[in-house]
Structure formats: structure tokens, C-alpha cells
Amino acid sequence: MLRLGGSVIGFESSGSSSASKGESVADTIRIVSSYADVCAIRHPKEGAALVASRHALIPVINAGDGGHQHPTQTLTDLMTIYNVKGRLDRLTIGFCGDLKFGRTVHSLISACVKYHGVSFILVSPRELKLPGYVREEIEAAGAPCAETDNLGETIADMDVLYMTRVQRERFFNEEDYVRLKDTYILNKQKLASARPDLAVMHPLPRVNEISTEIDRDPRALYFKQAEYGCYIRMALIKDLLKEARG
Amino acid sequence: MTHHSLTVDRIERGLVIDHISAGSGMKIYHHLNLDDLDCAVAMIRNVKSGKYGHKDIIKIENNIYLDLNVLGYLDPNITVNVIEDGVITGKQKLILPTRIRNIVKCKNPRCITSIEQEVDHIFELTNEGARSYRCVYCEQAAPKTE
Ligand SMILES: [Zn+2]
């Protein structure tokens, strides 16, 4: 926003806004509507952005609603894939980690099923499998989809590998977390069996699911991806403002 | 024959909600807010029915507006007969509503509907064959009726 010449009004953390004092999303957005020209909302509850958009007088961007969707990250991801692969169709895309609460995964799959010849490899622990509504989208599109809990065995088939964080708090007990977390870490050894043109992506921030030894591998695209994220959000804001002003 | 005299012929003008699966009559009664009606409403439970074994029936005297589609979600076997001058003048098979509002609540604790006060609980039909609905906010499946 600043790079577009605009200024920002923001609630830095959920604790500093009136939302933490119990103000509803509807009320908050009504107020924001009278101060701002466009609004990006990130909220821990699923569907918060939809509620906001229904009460807003300005364009509302969903910047992540709980474990549901994250559409601007998806624009970023699509731009990254397109730039490195030159296409968005005929790709085998692997998703690894927390597929249940990984909102960037849900949004990206929703987008990818629209392209011809895309197939999916879903790598996650049993506890963190893709939710039913996203699975239904894959089925409705008739896209091939394989499920596994083993990254090492399936990485060789992938054109794109989309890593996500497996968070400690998603597990019922520490034992399960410790037992499972290493399975979903990408390291040099696993990457050795991957295709030479694999695109390794991650919405960031990462914790330890991608070993830093991979950062210098040309297949590691996550920092490039973060850079594209800035451009695509600038483009989106510009577009929405243009539209809003007719 | 006593069942038949109970079910239809007493009503002169109104609606008969028929083929409610036995035991669900009260649930339907509440979902349609029939408590709020001033006119006569009869709730008949456990009527013998050749087609369904047993059924419940609700009779409503006078013409009132009812959102009939919601019955299609609540129980797809229900039929609604329109009664005028003591006879059935129309029989309507119910269709599944594409959207249901404030009939069931979203059970997902992470859903915005769990904390936001003024928001309606809205579900949209996502698969007609499976009669499945999903919350428009979080896409959680609606609890199955019946
Ligand atoms: Zn919901």
C-alpha cells in the first residue's frame, strides 16, 4: 500500500483493536468503511471476511480467515507457479503438512482444480487431512488425487511441492507431535529424489519444516514467492480502487 | 377408518402437511414456528400409513404463508395438501431449497457464526443427490436431518 503511494490504518495485533473488546466484525467494518478506501482483513474465525464484505461500503480483501481460505496468497502462488513453469495446467502438485487447517492449501486447491490436467498428491498425518469441502471440489473436477503420509516416497512424482507448517497446537499430545513432525520436514536427503525442476513453495513463515540447507537449492522458490506476494497485492489493491471509483 | 376421519375431512380450508416421518412432527411444528399462529393447528402422531408404516400429520386451518421449501430440507418425504371447501385441491411435492436460513446452526467452533451476534446461520445446497448443505461462512457440512 505504501509503495502505491497510499497510507495505512491498521490494527497491528488482535489485542490492540476493538475486536478484542468484543466488537463485532460487522461494527468494526462499518467504522473502517468510513475511514479507509479499501480494507484487508485477517481474522481467526472462518467466514469473518465474508461477514465483513456484507457490511462494508468499501472493497474487502480476505487476508486469511481462520483455517478456511487465504485467496491473496493463492494469487501469489499462482503467479509463482506460472513464472517458473510457464503454465498452470498439466501439473502434479504435492501438498505437505497441515492440510486440515492450512488455509493457503484450501484456496490454492480451489484455484488449481479449474485447470486442465492438474493432479494432486496430499501428504499429511491422518489427523491433519484435507477437509471434506475441499476434497469435494477435487472430486467434482475429476482431478486425480493421491493421499499418503510419506513425503519421501512421493516427492519424485511432483512438479510442485507446497509445504506448510505443522503446528504443535494442532496435536492432542506432545508425543504425536514429536513422532510426526520430522516426517513432514523437507531436507536435502528427501529432495535428492525429486525432479530437477521441482518447484518448492511455502507460504511462510516457516519454522523447521524446510531445512535451511535447501535455501540455496535452485528449486527453493519460497523467497521469490514472498516477493511476488508483494507485487500481486499491490496489483489487487490498485485494481479494487479503480473499480470502486468507477 | 377412524384414522381417516382424523386426518383430512375435518378441515374446511387450509394445509395438511402429510407423510412426516413418525416422531418428527413436533420438530417440524417448531421449525415452522406454528406456535405463533392464531389459527387452529392439529398435530397428529403415529398415524398408520401403508406407504411409510407410521407417520405424523400436521393440519393447519386457514390459508397462511409457509416457507414450504424448508420442509424439503427437513424431511423430503413430506407432502403438502391444499384444502379448500373440505377437499384437496392441490398436492405439492417439495423441492430442496438452495439456501436455508436460521433453520440449523453451524456447529464449527471456529466459524464466525459462533461469536458474531447479528449474523444469520445460512447453509447452501452443495450436492442435491446427497442432500448436503454447507455453511456459507466456513463450509462445514450442515447436520443431516431425519
Ligand atoms: Zn460455519
mmCIF file with all atom_site columns, C-alpha atoms in Angstrom, chain A residues 93-206:
data_model
loop_
_atom_site.group_PDB
_atom_site.id
_atom_site.type_symbol
_atom_site.label_atom_id
_atom_site.label_alt_id
_atom_site.label_comp_id
_atom_site.label_asym_id
_atom_site.label_entity_id
_atom_site.label_seq_id
_atom_site.pdbx_PDB_ins_code
_atom_site.Cartn_x
_atom_site.Cartn_y
_atom_site.Cartn_z
_atom_site.occupancy
_atom_site.B_iso_or_equiv
_atom_site.pdbx_formal_charge
_atom_site.auth_seq_id
_atom_site.auth_comp_id
_atom_site.auth_asym_id
_atom_site.auth_atom_id
_atom_site.pdbx_PDB_model_num
ATOM 1   C CA . ILE A 1 93  ? 1.082   -30.600 -7.252  1.00 0.00 ? 93  ILE A CA 1
ATOM 2   C CA . GLY A 1 94  ? 2.039   -32.031 -3.895  1.00 0.00 ? 94  GLY A CA 1
ATOM 3   C CA . PHE A 1 95  ? 0.789   -30.511 -0.643  1.00 0.00 ? 95  PHE A CA 1
ATOM 4   C CA . CYS A 1 96  ? 2.582   -31.450 2.536   1.00 0.00 ? 96  CYS A CA 1
ATOM 5   C CA . GLY A 1 97  ? 1.937   -30.796 6.215   1.00 0.00 ? 97  GLY A CA 1
ATOM 6   C CA . ASP A 1 98  ? -1.194  -29.437 7.857   1.00 0.00 ? 98  ASP A CA 1
ATOM 7   C CA . LEU A 1 99  ? -3.814  -29.788 5.140   1.00 0.00 ? 99  LEU A CA 1
ATOM 8   C CA . LYS A 1 100 ? -6.725  -29.564 7.571   1.00 0.00 ? 100 LYS A CA 1
ATOM 9   C CA . PHE A 1 101 ? -6.185  -26.037 8.875   1.00 0.00 ? 101 PHE A CA 1
ATOM 10  C CA . GLY A 1 102 ? -3.847  -24.853 6.102   1.00 0.00 ? 102 GLY A CA 1
ATOM 11  C CA . ARG A 1 103 ? -5.960  -22.102 4.597   1.00 0.00 ? 103 ARG A CA 1
ATOM 12  C CA . THR A 1 104 ? -3.446  -21.379 1.839   1.00 0.00 ? 104 THR A CA 1
ATOM 13  C CA . VAL A 1 105 ? -3.748  -25.028 0.780   1.00 0.00 ? 105 VAL A CA 1
ATOM 14  C CA . HIS A 1 106 ? -7.555  -24.848 0.584   1.00 0.00 ? 106 HIS A CA 1
ATOM 15  C CA . SER A 1 107 ? -7.543  -21.716 -1.542  1.00 0.00 ? 107 SER A CA 1
ATOM 16  C CA . LEU A 1 108 ? -4.805  -22.929 -3.869  1.00 0.00 ? 108 LEU A CA 1
ATOM 17  C CA . ILE A 1 109 ? -6.536  -26.252 -4.492  1.00 0.00 ? 109 ILE A CA 1
ATOM 18  C CA . SER A 1 110 ? -9.819  -24.428 -5.212  1.00 0.00 ? 110 SER A CA 1
ATOM 19  C CA . ALA A 1 111 ? -7.977  -22.440 -7.861  1.00 0.00 ? 111 ALA A CA 1
ATOM 20  C CA . CYS A 1 112 ? -5.965  -25.317 -9.315  1.00 0.00 ? 112 CYS A CA 1
ATOM 21  C CA . VAL A 1 113 ? -8.931  -27.631 -9.920  1.00 0.00 ? 113 VAL A CA 1
ATOM 22  C CA . LYS A 1 114 ? -10.055 -25.166 -12.577 1.00 0.00 ? 114 LYS A CA 1
ATOM 23  C CA . TYR A 1 115 ? -7.063  -26.009 -14.766 1.00 0.00 ? 115 TYR A CA 1
ATOM 24  C CA . HIS A 1 116 ? -6.929  -28.972 -17.109 1.00 0.00 ? 116 HIS A CA 1
ATOM 25  C CA . GLY A 1 117 ? -4.807  -31.976 -16.272 1.00 0.00 ? 117 GLY A CA 1
ATOM 26  C CA . VAL A 1 118 ? -3.832  -30.994 -12.741 1.00 0.00 ? 118 VAL A CA 1
ATOM 27  C CA . SER A 1 119 ? -3.390  -33.830 -10.253 1.00 0.00 ? 119 SER A CA 1
ATOM 28  C CA . PHE A 1 120 ? -2.756  -33.730 -6.536  1.00 0.00 ? 120 PHE A CA 1
ATOM 29  C CA . ILE A 1 121 ? -0.621  -35.629 -4.045  1.00 0.00 ? 121 ILE A CA 1
ATOM 30  C CA . LEU A 1 122 ? -1.693  -34.949 -0.477  1.00 0.00 ? 122 LEU A CA 1
ATOM 31  C CA . VAL A 1 123 ? 0.908   -35.700 2.185   1.00 0.00 ? 123 VAL A CA 1
ATOM 32  C CA . SER A 1 124 ? -0.250  -35.308 5.782   1.00 0.00 ? 124 SER A CA 1
ATOM 33  C CA . PRO A 1 125 ? -0.703  -37.138 9.052   1.00 0.00 ? 125 PRO A CA 1
ATOM 34  C CA . ARG A 1 126 ? -4.095  -38.768 9.476   1.00 0.00 ? 126 ARG A CA 1
ATOM 35  C CA . GLU A 1 127 ? -5.091  -36.068 11.964  1.00 0.00 ? 127 GLU A CA 1
ATOM 36  C CA . LEU A 1 128 ? -4.485  -33.221 9.531   1.00 0.00 ? 128 LEU A CA 1
ATOM 37  C CA . LYS A 1 129 ? -6.096  -34.413 6.307   1.00 0.00 ? 129 LYS A CA 1
ATOM 38  C CA . LEU A 1 130 ? -7.811  -32.116 3.836   1.00 0.00 ? 130 LEU A CA 1
ATOM 39  C CA . PRO A 1 131 ? -11.344 -31.100 4.922   1.00 0.00 ? 131 PRO A CA 1
ATOM 40  C CA . GLY A 1 132 ? -14.360 -32.532 3.111   1.00 0.00 ? 132 GLY A CA 1
ATOM 41  C CA . TYR A 1 133 ? -15.354 -29.357 1.300   1.00 0.00 ? 133 TYR A CA 1
ATOM 42  C CA . VAL A 1 134 ? -12.012 -29.080 -0.482  1.00 0.00 ? 134 VAL A CA 1
ATOM 43  C CA . ARG A 1 135 ? -11.983 -32.786 -1.266  1.00 0.00 ? 135 ARG A CA 1
ATOM 44  C CA . GLU A 1 136 ? -15.431 -32.400 -2.860  1.00 0.00 ? 136 GLU A CA 1
ATOM 45  C CA . GLU A 1 137 ? -14.047 -29.714 -5.154  1.00 0.00 ? 137 GLU A CA 1
ATOM 46  C CA . ILE A 1 138 ? -11.313 -32.065 -6.329  1.00 0.00 ? 138 ILE A CA 1
ATOM 47  C CA . GLU A 1 139 ? -13.841 -34.844 -6.886  1.00 0.00 ? 139 GLU A CA 1
ATOM 48  C CA . ALA A 1 140 ? -16.240 -32.548 -8.716  1.00 0.00 ? 140 ALA A CA 1
ATOM 49  C CA . ALA A 1 141 ? -13.435 -31.529 -11.055 1.00 0.00 ? 141 ALA A CA 1
ATOM 50  C CA . GLY A 1 142 ? -12.490 -35.170 -11.603 1.00 0.00 ? 142 GLY A CA 1
ATOM 51  C CA . ALA A 1 143 ? -8.856  -34.429 -10.830 1.00 0.00 ? 143 ALA A CA 1
ATOM 52  C CA . PRO A 1 144 ? -6.668  -37.384 -9.845  1.00 0.00 ? 144 PRO A CA 1
ATOM 53  C CA . CYS A 1 145 ? -5.717  -37.238 -6.188  1.00 0.00 ? 145 CYS A CA 1
ATOM 54  C CA . ALA A 1 146 ? -3.477  -39.491 -4.111  1.00 0.00 ? 146 ALA A CA 1
ATOM 55  C CA . GLU A 1 147 ? -3.226  -39.425 -0.325  1.00 0.00 ? 147 GLU A CA 1
ATOM 56  C CA . THR A 1 148 ? -0.230  -40.537 1.647   1.00 0.00 ? 148 THR A CA 1
ATOM 57  C CA . ASP A 1 149 ? 1.663   -39.894 4.856   1.00 0.00 ? 149 ASP A CA 1
ATOM 58  C CA . ASN A 1 150 ? 5.048   -40.341 3.233   1.00 0.00 ? 150 ASN A CA 1
ATOM 59  C CA . LEU A 1 151 ? 6.776   -37.421 1.541   1.00 0.00 ? 151 LEU A CA 1
ATOM 60  C CA . GLY A 1 152 ? 9.954   -39.288 0.640   1.00 0.00 ? 152 GLY A CA 1
ATOM 61  C CA . GLU A 1 153 ? 8.085   -41.894 -1.398  1.00 0.00 ? 153 GLU A CA 1
ATOM 62  C CA . THR A 1 154 ? 6.016   -39.462 -3.422  1.00 0.00 ? 154 THR A CA 1
ATOM 63  C CA . ILE A 1 155 ? 8.244   -36.433 -3.952  1.00 0.00 ? 155 ILE A CA 1
ATOM 64  C CA . ALA A 1 156 ? 9.656   -37.847 -7.204  1.00 0.00 ? 156 ALA A CA 1
ATOM 65  C CA . ASP A 1 157 ? 6.248   -37.555 -8.902  1.00 0.00 ? 157 ASP A CA 1
ATOM 66  C CA . MET A 1 158 ? 5.733   -33.871 -8.154  1.00 0.00 ? 158 MET A CA 1
ATOM 67  C CA . ASP A 1 159 ? 6.163   -30.783 -10.361 1.00 0.00 ? 159 ASP A CA 1
ATOM 68  C CA . VAL A 1 160 ? 5.347   -28.518 -7.436  1.00 0.00 ? 160 VAL A CA 1
ATOM 69  C CA . LEU A 1 161 ? 5.734   -29.189 -3.712  1.00 0.00 ? 161 LEU A CA 1
ATOM 70  C CA . TYR A 1 162 ? 3.751   -26.896 -1.468  1.00 0.00 ? 162 TYR A CA 1
ATOM 71  C CA . MET A 1 163 ? 4.981   -27.147 2.120   1.00 0.00 ? 163 MET A CA 1
ATOM 72  C CA . THR A 1 164 ? 3.026   -25.938 5.154   1.00 0.00 ? 164 THR A CA 1
ATOM 73  C CA . ARG A 1 165 ? 3.704   -25.650 8.823   1.00 0.00 ? 165 ARG A CA 1
ATOM 74  C CA . VAL A 1 166 ? 2.648   -28.434 11.162  1.00 0.00 ? 166 VAL A CA 1
ATOM 75  C CA . GLN A 1 167 ? 1.825   -26.568 14.338  1.00 0.00 ? 167 GLN A CA 1
ATOM 76  C CA . ARG A 1 168 ? 2.340   -28.027 17.753  1.00 0.00 ? 168 ARG A CA 1
ATOM 77  C CA . GLU A 1 169 ? -1.064  -26.896 18.991  1.00 0.00 ? 169 GLU A CA 1
ATOM 78  C CA . ARG A 1 170 ? -2.853  -28.934 16.297  1.00 0.00 ? 170 ARG A CA 1
ATOM 79  C CA . PHE A 1 171 ? -1.953  -32.135 18.091  1.00 0.00 ? 171 PHE A CA 1
ATOM 80  C CA . PHE A 1 172 ? -3.703  -33.665 21.029  1.00 0.00 ? 172 PHE A CA 1
ATOM 81  C CA . ASN A 1 173 ? -0.483  -34.642 22.705  1.00 0.00 ? 173 ASN A CA 1
ATOM 82  C CA . GLU A 1 174 ? 3.207   -33.838 22.547  1.00 0.00 ? 174 GLU A CA 1
ATOM 83  C CA . GLU A 1 175 ? 4.112   -37.447 21.716  1.00 0.00 ? 175 GLU A CA 1
ATOM 84  C CA . ASP A 1 176 ? 2.169   -37.412 18.449  1.00 0.00 ? 176 ASP A CA 1
ATOM 85  C CA . TYR A 1 177 ? 3.692   -34.091 17.521  1.00 0.00 ? 177 TYR A CA 1
ATOM 86  C CA . VAL A 1 178 ? 7.257   -35.236 18.122  1.00 0.00 ? 178 VAL A CA 1
ATOM 87  C CA . ARG A 1 179 ? 6.615   -38.529 16.363  1.00 0.00 ? 179 ARG A CA 1
ATOM 88  C CA . LEU A 1 180 ? 5.107   -36.906 13.296  1.00 0.00 ? 180 LEU A CA 1
ATOM 89  C CA . LYS A 1 181 ? 6.840   -33.615 12.795  1.00 0.00 ? 181 LYS A CA 1
ATOM 90  C CA . ASP A 1 182 ? 10.032  -34.996 11.266  1.00 0.00 ? 182 ASP A CA 1
ATOM 91  C CA . THR A 1 183 ? 8.092   -36.947 8.668   1.00 0.00 ? 183 THR A CA 1
ATOM 92  C CA . TYR A 1 184 ? 6.920   -33.693 7.194   1.00 0.00 ? 184 TYR A CA 1
ATOM 93  C CA . ILE A 1 185 ? 10.238  -31.922 7.091   1.00 0.00 ? 185 ILE A CA 1
ATOM 94  C CA . LEU A 1 186 ? 11.855  -31.333 3.735   1.00 0.00 ? 186 LEU A CA 1
ATOM 95  C CA . ASN A 1 187 ? 15.610  -31.869 3.823   1.00 0.00 ? 187 ASN A CA 1
ATOM 96  C CA . LYS A 1 188 ? 18.441  -32.447 1.375   1.00 0.00 ? 188 LYS A CA 1
ATOM 97  C CA . GLN A 1 189 ? 18.037  -36.195 1.543   1.00 0.00 ? 189 GLN A CA 1
ATOM 98  C CA . LYS A 1 190 ? 14.344  -36.135 0.538   1.00 0.00 ? 190 LYS A CA 1
ATOM 99  C CA . LEU A 1 191 ? 14.979  -33.517 -2.117  1.00 0.00 ? 191 LEU A CA 1
ATOM 100 C CA . ALA A 1 192 ? 17.624  -35.749 -3.690  1.00 0.00 ? 192 ALA A CA 1
ATOM 101 C CA . SER A 1 193 ? 14.962  -37.997 -5.204  1.00 0.00 ? 193 SER A CA 1
ATOM 102 C CA . ALA A 1 194 ? 12.891  -35.082 -6.570  1.00 0.00 ? 194 ALA A CA 1
ATOM 103 C CA . ARG A 1 195 ? 12.790  -33.885 -10.167 1.00 0.00 ? 195 ARG A CA 1
ATOM 104 C CA . PRO A 1 196 ? 15.442  -31.356 -11.179 1.00 0.00 ? 196 PRO A CA 1
ATOM 105 C CA . ASP A 1 197 ? 12.718  -28.822 -11.975 1.00 0.00 ? 197 ASP A CA 1
ATOM 106 C CA . LEU A 1 198 ? 10.593  -29.308 -8.864  1.00 0.00 ? 198 LEU A CA 1
ATOM 107 C CA . ALA A 1 199 ? 9.205   -26.037 -7.506  1.00 0.00 ? 199 ALA A CA 1
ATOM 108 C CA . VAL A 1 200 ? 9.412   -25.985 -3.701  1.00 0.00 ? 200 VAL A CA 1
ATOM 109 C CA . MET A 1 201 ? 6.971   -23.458 -2.272  1.00 0.00 ? 201 MET A CA 1
ATOM 110 C CA . HIS A 1 202 ? 5.924   -22.340 1.193   1.00 0.00 ? 202 HIS A CA 1
ATOM 111 C CA . PRO A 1 203 ? 3.574   -19.519 2.227   1.00 0.00 ? 203 PRO A CA 1
ATOM 112 C CA . LEU A 1 204 ? 5.998   -18.539 5.048   1.00 0.00 ? 204 LEU A CA 1
ATOM 113 C CA . PRO A 1 205 ? 6.742   -18.071 7.849   1.00 0.00 ? 205 PRO A CA 1
ATOM 114 C CA . ARG A 1 206 ? 8.415   -21.434 8.098   1.00 0.00 ? 206 ARG A CA 1
#
